[in-house]
Short mmCIF file of C-alpha atoms in Angstrom, two decimals:
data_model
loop_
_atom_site.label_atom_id
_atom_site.label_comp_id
_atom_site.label_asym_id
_atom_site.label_seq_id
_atom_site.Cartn_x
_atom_site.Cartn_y
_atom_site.Cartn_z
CA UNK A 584 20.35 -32.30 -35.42
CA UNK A 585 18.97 -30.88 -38.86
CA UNK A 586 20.77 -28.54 -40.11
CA UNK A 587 18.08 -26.34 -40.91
CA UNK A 588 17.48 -25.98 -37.48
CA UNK A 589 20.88 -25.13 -36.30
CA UNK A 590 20.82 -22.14 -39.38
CA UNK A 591 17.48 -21.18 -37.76
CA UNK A 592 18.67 -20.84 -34.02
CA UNK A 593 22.12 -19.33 -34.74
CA UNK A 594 20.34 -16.89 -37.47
CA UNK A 595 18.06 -16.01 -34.41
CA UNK A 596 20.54 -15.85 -31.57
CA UNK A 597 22.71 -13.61 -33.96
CA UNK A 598 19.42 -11.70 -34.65
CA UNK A 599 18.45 -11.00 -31.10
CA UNK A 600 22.17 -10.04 -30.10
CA UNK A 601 22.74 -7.24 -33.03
CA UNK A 602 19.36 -5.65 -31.98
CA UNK A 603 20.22 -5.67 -28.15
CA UNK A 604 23.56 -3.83 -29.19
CA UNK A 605 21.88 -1.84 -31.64
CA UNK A 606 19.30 -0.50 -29.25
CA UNK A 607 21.93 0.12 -26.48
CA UNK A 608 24.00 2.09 -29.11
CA UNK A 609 20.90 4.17 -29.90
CA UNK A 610 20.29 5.08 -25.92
CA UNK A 611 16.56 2.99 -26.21
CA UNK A 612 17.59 0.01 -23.73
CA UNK A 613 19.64 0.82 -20.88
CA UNK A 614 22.88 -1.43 -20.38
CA UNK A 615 21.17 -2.43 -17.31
CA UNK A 616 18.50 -4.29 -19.18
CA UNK A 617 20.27 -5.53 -21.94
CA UNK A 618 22.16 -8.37 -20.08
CA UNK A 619 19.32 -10.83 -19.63
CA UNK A 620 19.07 -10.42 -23.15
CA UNK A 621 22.40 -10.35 -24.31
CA UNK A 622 23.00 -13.95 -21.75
CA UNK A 623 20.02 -15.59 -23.30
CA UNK A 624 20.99 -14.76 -27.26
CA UNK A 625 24.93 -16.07 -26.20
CA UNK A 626 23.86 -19.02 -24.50
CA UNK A 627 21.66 -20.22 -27.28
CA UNK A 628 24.12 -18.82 -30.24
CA UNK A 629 26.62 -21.20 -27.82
CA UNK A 630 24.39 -24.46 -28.14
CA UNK A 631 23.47 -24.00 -31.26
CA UNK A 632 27.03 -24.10 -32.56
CA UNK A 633 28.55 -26.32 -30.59
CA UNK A 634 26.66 -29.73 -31.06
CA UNK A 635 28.45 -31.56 -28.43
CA UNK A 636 27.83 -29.48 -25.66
CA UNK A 637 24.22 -29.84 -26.32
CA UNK A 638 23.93 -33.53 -26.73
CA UNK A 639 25.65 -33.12 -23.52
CA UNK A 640 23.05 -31.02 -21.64
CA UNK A 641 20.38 -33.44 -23.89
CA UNK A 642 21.20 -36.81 -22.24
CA UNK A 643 21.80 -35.42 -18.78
CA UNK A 644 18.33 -33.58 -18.32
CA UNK A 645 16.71 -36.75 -20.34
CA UNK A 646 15.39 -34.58 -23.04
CA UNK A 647 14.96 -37.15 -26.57
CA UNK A 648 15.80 -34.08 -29.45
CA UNK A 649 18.64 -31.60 -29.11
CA UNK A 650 15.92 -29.19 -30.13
CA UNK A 651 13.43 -29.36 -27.24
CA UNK A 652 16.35 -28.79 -25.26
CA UNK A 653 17.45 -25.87 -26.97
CA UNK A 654 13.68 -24.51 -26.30
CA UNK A 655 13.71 -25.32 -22.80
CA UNK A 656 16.55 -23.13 -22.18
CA UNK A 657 15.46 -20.31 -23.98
CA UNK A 658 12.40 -20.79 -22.36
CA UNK A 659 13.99 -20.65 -18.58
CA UNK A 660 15.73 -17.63 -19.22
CA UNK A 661 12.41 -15.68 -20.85
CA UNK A 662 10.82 -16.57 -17.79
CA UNK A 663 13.72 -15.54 -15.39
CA UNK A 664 13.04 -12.19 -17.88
CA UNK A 665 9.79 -11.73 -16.95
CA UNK A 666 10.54 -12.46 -13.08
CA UNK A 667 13.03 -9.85 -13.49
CA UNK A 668 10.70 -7.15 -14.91
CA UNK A 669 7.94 -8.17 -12.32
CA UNK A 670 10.35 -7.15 -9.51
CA UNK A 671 11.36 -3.94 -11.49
CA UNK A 672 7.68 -2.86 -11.76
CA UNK A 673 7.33 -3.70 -8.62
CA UNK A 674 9.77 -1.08 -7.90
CA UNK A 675 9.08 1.40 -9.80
CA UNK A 676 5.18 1.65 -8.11
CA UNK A 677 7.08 1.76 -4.72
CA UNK A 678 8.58 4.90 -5.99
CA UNK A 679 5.70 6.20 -8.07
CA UNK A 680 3.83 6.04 -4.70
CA UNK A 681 6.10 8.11 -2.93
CA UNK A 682 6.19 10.67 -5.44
CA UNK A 683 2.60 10.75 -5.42
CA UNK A 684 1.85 11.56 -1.69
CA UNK A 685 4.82 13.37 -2.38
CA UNK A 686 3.37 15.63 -4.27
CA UNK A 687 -0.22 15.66 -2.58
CA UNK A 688 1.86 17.21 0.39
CA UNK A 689 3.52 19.53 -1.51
CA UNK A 690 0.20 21.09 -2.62
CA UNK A 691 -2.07 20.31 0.28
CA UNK A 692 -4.13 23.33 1.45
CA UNK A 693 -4.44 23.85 5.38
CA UNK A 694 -7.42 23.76 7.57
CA UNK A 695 -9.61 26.61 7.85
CA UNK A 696 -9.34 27.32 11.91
CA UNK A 697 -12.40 28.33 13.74
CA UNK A 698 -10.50 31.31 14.74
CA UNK A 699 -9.57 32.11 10.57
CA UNK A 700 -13.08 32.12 9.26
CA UNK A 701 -16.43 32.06 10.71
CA UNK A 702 -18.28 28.19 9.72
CA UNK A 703 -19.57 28.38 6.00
CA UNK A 704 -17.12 30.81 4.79
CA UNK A 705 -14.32 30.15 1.95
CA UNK A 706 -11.04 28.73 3.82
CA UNK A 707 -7.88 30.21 3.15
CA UNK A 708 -6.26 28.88 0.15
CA UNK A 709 -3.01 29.90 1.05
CA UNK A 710 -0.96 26.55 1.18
CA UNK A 711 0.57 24.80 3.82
CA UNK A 712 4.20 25.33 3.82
CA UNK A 713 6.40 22.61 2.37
CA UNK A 714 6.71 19.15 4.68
CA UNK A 715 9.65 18.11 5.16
CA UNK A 716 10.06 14.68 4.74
CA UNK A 717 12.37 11.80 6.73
CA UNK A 718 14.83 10.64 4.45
CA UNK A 719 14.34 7.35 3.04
CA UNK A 720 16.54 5.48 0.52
CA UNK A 721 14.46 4.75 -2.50
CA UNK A 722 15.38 0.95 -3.08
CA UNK B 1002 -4.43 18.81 25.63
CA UNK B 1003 -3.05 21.56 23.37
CA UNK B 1004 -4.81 23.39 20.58
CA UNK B 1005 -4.53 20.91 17.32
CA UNK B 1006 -2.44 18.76 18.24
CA UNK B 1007 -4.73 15.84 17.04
CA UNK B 1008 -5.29 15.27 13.69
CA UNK B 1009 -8.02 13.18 11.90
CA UNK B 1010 -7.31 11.91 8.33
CA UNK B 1011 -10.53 11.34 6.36
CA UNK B 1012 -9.43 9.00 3.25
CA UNK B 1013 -11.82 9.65 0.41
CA UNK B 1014 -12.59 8.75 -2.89
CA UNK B 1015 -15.56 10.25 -4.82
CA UNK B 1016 -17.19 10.93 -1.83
CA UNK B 1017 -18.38 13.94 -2.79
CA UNK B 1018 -22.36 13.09 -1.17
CA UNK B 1019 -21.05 12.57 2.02
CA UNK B 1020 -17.17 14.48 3.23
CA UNK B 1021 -18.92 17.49 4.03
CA UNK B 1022 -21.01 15.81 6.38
CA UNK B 1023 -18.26 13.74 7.97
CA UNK B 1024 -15.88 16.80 8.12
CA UNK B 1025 -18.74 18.27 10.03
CA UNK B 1026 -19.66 15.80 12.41
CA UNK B 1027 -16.14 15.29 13.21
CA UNK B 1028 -15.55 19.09 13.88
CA UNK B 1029 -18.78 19.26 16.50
CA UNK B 1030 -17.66 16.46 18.01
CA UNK B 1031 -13.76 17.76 18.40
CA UNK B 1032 -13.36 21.44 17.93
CA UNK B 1033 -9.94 21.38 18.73
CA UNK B 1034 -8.81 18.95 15.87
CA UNK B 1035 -7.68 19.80 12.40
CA UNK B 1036 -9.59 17.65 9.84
CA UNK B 1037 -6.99 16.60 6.94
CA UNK B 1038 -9.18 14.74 4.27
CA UNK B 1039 -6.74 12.87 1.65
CA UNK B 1040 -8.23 13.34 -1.52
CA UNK B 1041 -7.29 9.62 -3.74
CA UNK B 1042 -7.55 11.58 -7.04
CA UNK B 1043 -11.37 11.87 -7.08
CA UNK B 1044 -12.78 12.63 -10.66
CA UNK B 1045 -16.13 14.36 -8.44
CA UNK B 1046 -15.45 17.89 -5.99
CA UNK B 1047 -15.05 16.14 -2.93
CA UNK B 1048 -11.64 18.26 -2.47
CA UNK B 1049 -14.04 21.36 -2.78
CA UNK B 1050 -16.40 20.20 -1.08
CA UNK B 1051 -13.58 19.17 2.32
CA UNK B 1052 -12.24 22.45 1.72
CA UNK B 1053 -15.37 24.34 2.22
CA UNK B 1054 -16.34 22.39 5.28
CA UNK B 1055 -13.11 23.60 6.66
CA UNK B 1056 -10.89 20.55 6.27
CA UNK B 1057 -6.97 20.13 5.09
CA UNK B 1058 -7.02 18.82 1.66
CA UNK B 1059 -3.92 16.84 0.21
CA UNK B 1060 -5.06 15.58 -2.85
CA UNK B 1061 -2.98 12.75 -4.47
CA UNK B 1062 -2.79 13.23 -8.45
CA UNK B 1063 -3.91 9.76 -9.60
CA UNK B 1064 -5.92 7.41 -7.49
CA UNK B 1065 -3.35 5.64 -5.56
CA UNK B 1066 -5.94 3.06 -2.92
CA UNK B 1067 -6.82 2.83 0.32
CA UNK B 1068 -3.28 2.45 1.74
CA UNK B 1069 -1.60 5.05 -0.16
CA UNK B 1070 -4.13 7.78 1.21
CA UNK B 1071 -3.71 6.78 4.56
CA UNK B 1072 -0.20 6.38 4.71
CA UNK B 1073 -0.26 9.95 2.89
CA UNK B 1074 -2.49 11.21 5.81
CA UNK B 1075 0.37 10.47 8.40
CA UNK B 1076 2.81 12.00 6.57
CA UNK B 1077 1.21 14.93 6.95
CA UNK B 1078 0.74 14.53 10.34
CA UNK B 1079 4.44 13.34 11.12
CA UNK B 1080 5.29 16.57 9.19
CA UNK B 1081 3.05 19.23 10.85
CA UNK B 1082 4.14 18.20 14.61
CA UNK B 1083 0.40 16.66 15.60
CA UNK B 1084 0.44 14.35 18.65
CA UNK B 1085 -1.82 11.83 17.83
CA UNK B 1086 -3.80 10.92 14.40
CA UNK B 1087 -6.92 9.41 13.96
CA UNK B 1088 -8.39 8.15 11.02
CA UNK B 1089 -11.88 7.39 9.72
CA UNK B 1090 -13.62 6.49 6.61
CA UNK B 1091 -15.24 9.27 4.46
CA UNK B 1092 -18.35 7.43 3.31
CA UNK B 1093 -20.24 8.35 6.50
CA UNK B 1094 -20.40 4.61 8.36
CA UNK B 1095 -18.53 5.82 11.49
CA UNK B 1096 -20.01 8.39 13.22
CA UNK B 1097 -17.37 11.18 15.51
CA UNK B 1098 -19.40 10.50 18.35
CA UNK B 1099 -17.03 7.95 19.97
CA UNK B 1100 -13.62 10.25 19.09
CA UNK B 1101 -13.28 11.60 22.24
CA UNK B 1102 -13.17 8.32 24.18
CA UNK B 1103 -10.52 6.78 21.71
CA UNK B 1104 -8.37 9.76 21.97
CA UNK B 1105 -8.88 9.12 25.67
CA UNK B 1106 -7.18 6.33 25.48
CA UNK B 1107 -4.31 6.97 23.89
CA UNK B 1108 -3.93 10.08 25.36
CA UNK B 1109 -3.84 8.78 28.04
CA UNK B 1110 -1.16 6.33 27.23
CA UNK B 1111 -3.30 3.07 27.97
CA UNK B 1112 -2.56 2.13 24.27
CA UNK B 1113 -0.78 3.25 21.19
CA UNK B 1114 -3.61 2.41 18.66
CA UNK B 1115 -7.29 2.32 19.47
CA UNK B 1116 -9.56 0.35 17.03
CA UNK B 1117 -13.03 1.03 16.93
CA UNK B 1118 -14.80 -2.12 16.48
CA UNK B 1119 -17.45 -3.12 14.55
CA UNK B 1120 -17.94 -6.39 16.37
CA UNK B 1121 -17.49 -5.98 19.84
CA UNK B 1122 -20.83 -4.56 20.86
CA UNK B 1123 -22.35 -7.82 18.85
CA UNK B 1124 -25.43 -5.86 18.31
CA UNK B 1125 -25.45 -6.99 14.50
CA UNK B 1126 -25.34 -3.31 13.59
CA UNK B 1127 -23.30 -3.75 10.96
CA UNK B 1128 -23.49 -6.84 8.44
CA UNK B 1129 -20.60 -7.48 5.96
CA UNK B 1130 -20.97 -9.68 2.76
CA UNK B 1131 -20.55 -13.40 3.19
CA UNK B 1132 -17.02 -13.64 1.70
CA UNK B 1133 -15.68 -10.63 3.98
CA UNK B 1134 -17.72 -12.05 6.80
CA UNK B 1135 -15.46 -15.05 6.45
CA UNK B 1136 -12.17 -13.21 5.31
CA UNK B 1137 -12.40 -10.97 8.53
CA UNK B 1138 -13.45 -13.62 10.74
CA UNK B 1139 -10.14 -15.97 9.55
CA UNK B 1140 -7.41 -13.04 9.68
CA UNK B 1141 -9.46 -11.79 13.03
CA UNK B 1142 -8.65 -15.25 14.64
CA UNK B 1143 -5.41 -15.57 13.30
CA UNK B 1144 -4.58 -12.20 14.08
CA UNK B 1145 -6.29 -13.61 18.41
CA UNK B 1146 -3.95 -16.22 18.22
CA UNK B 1147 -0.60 -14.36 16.89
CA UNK B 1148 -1.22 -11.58 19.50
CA UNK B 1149 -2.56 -13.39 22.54
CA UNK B 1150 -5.30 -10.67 22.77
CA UNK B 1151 -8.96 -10.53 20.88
CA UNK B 1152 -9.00 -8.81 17.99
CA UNK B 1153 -12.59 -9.00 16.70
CA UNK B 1154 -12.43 -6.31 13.59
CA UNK B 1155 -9.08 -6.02 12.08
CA UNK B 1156 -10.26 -4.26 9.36
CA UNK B 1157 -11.87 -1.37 10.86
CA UNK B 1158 -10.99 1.86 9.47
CA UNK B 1159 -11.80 4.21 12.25
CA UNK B 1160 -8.58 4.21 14.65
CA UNK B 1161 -6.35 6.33 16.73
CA UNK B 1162 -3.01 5.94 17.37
CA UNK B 1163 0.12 7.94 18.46
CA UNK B 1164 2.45 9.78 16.57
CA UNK B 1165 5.01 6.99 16.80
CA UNK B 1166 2.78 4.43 15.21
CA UNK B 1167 2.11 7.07 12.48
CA UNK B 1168 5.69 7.67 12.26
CA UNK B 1169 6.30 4.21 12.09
CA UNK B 1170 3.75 3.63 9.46
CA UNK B 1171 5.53 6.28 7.14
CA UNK B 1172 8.13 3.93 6.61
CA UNK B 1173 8.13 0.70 4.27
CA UNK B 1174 6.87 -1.48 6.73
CA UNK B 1175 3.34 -0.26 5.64
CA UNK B 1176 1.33 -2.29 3.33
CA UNK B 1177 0.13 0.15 0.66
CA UNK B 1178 -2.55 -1.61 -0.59
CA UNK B 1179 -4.80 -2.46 1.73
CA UNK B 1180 -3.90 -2.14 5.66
CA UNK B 1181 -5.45 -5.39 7.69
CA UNK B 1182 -5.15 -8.08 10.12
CA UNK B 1183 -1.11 -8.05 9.11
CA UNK B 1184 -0.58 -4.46 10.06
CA UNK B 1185 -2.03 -4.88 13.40
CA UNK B 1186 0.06 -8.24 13.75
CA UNK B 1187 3.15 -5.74 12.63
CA UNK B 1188 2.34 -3.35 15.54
CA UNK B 1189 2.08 -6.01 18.31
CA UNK B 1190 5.56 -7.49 17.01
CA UNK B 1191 7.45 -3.87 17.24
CA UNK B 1192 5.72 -3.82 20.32
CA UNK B 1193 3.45 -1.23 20.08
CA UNK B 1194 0.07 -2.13 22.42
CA UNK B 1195 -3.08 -2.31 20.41
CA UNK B 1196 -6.68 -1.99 22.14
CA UNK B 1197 -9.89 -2.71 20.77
CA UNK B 1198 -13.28 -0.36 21.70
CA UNK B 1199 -16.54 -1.49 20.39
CA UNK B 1200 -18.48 1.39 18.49
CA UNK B 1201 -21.46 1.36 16.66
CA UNK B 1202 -21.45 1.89 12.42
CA UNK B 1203 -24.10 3.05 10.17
CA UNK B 1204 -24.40 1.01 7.22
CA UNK B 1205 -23.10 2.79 3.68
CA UNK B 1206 -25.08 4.30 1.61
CA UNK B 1207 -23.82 3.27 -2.14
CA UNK B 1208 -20.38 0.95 -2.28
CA UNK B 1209 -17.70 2.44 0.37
CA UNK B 1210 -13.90 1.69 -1.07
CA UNK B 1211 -13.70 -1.37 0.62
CA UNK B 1212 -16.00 -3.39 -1.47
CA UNK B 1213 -14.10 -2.58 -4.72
CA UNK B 1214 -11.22 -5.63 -4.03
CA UNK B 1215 -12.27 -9.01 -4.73
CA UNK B 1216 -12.47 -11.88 -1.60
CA UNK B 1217 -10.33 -14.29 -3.28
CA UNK B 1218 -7.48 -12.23 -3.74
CA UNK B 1219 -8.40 -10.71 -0.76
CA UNK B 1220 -7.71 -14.12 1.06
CA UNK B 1221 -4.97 -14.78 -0.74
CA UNK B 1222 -2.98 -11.86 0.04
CA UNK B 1223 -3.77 -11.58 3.74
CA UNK B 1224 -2.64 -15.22 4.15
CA UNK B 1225 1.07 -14.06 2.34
CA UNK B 1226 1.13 -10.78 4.11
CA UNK B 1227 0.56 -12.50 7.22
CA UNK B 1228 2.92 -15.54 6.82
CA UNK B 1229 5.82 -12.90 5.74
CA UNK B 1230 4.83 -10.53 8.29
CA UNK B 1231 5.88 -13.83 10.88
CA UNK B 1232 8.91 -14.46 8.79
CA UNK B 1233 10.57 -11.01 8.84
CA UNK B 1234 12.82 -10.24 11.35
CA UNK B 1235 11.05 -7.74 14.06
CA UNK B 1236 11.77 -4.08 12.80
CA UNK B 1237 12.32 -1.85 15.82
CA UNK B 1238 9.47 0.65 16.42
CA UNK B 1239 11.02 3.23 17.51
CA UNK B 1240 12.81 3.99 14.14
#
């Protein structure tokens, strides 16, 4: 493989990896997120320096250049990435619903009663009194 | 029946032209029902305007959809003690005059949700677009065959069910963007016993909420929600 090449994918693996670990130091990615990232940098830093293991990996998935091979890797573990942050979003709009009608119950205003007010007339604005709600686990 | 222990949740989103009228209707028709219209963050006074006709508000903060506001709606019930909740659509196409006879029935205990349909009467009252024409008719057969019982509108918004069916849409099982043919598939696996009753609709005046999600997505989703719906293990209904 060129060399160039391998001094461009390690310089970017090495890149990638001091930011991750930079941004976790600084509290703006949560440890939580950062593995993906930190797996995908490694396992291309990995390849990159260790020629044999991916002629290896080139002949067995019948790639032709150690470099498309390289791309295809990094490009499987962007996607699994983006799978990942599809099912966290996915998530977190489970919870923003519930916090939603959460708060629509908190502050919902009760019905004015035929007996309360006379048809026409201003209902009561007092609100209804806290709900309490079943507990659910928030997955 | 005891005072107010029925319920009817009014979804609405800038309905502001016609709550007050629905709120109305639904309180001549059933004086001894509390009227909880779920407001789905309106930018127009339609809260106001429920509040002055003497419903409940709850008003969600940010428009949440169809789903959201319903399942919102039997929260509330669950958590004020009603008996039985029924729903209908706050764009003034069902009419409270057939209430009392679905409440009937599930007062009654002949079923645990009552779905007015659209269809059943075949008087070509009420005329859908093509593409829902053809989405409802699919998920309605599908839904036939899966439940060994017609089902000729499984989209219908105006319904009454129990308190365990609301209770039991509370829970995750619901699908919070748009309830259909899968939720009533849901209900007939957990064994809850659904009944159709044909009523008539006026048609809306200006787009109702419904026609705001696009047919091929629509088709699309109902096909996956139905297929998983089949797949999942039966959750217990009395949960």
């Amino acid at each position: 493989m060129d060399p160039r090449i391998r001094v461009i994918t390690i310089g970017g693996a090495l890149v990638v990896l001091l930011l991750v670990i930079e941004l976790v130091r600084r509290r703006k990615l949560k440890e939580e997120y950062s593995v993906l990232w930190v797996v995908t940098a490694f396992v291309v830093l990995v390849m990159s320096i260790w020629y044999g293991l991916l002629n290896g990996l080139t002949h067995l998935i019948g790639a032709v250049a150690p470099a498309s091979t390289l791309l295809f890797f990094g490009m499987l573990f962007v996607l699994i990435l983006l799978l990942h942050f599809s099912v966290r979003i996915s998530m977190l709009e489970r919870r923003l619903t519930k916090l939603v009608q959460e708060i629509g119950l908190m502050s919902a205003t009760a019905p004015a009663r035929p007996d309360d007010a006379a048809p026409g007339e201003a209902p009561a604005q007092e609100p209804a009194p806290l709900p309490r709600m079943p507990e659910q686990p928030v997955r | 029946m005891t005072h107010f222990s029925c319920i009817v949740v009014v979804p609405a989103f800038n309905e502001a032209a016609n709550v007050s009228a629905v709120v109305r209707d639904i309180n001549a028709q059933l004086p001894h029902a509390d009227v909880l219209v779920v407001d789905d963050g309106s930018s127009d006074e339609t809260s106001a305007f429920a509040a002055r006709a003497g419903a409940a508000v709850l008003r969600l903060p940010v428009n949440s959809g169809y789903g959201v506001a319903l399942q919102a709606g039997y929260k509330y019930a669950v958590a004020h003690g009603y008996r039985v909740v029924a729903q209908m659509d706050a764009d003034g196409q069902h009419s409270a005059e057939y209430l009392p006879r679905l409440l009937a029935i599930v007062e009654d205990g002949d079923a645990d949700v009552v779905i007015g349909s659209r269809f059943l009467d075949g008087d070509g009252h009420y005329t859908p677009s093509m593409a829902r024409k053809v989405g409802m008719e699919l998920f309605g057969r599908v839904a036939t065959i899966v439940m060994r019982q017609p089902i000729s509108d499984p989209t219908s918004g105006y319904q009454v069910m129990s308190i365990d069916v609301a209770r039991f849409f509370t829970t995750d099982v619901y699908p919070a963007d748009y309830p259909d043919a899968d939720i009533l598939i849901l209900l007939h696996r957990s064994g809850y016993r659904v009944r159709e009753v044909g009523v008539q609709m006026r048609m809306p005046e200006g787009a109702s909420m419904h026609s705001g999600h696009r047919s091929v997505y629509y088709v699309y989703k109902m096909i996956l929600s139905i297929g998983l719906t089949l797949l999942r293990p039966r959750p217990t209904g009395s949960s």
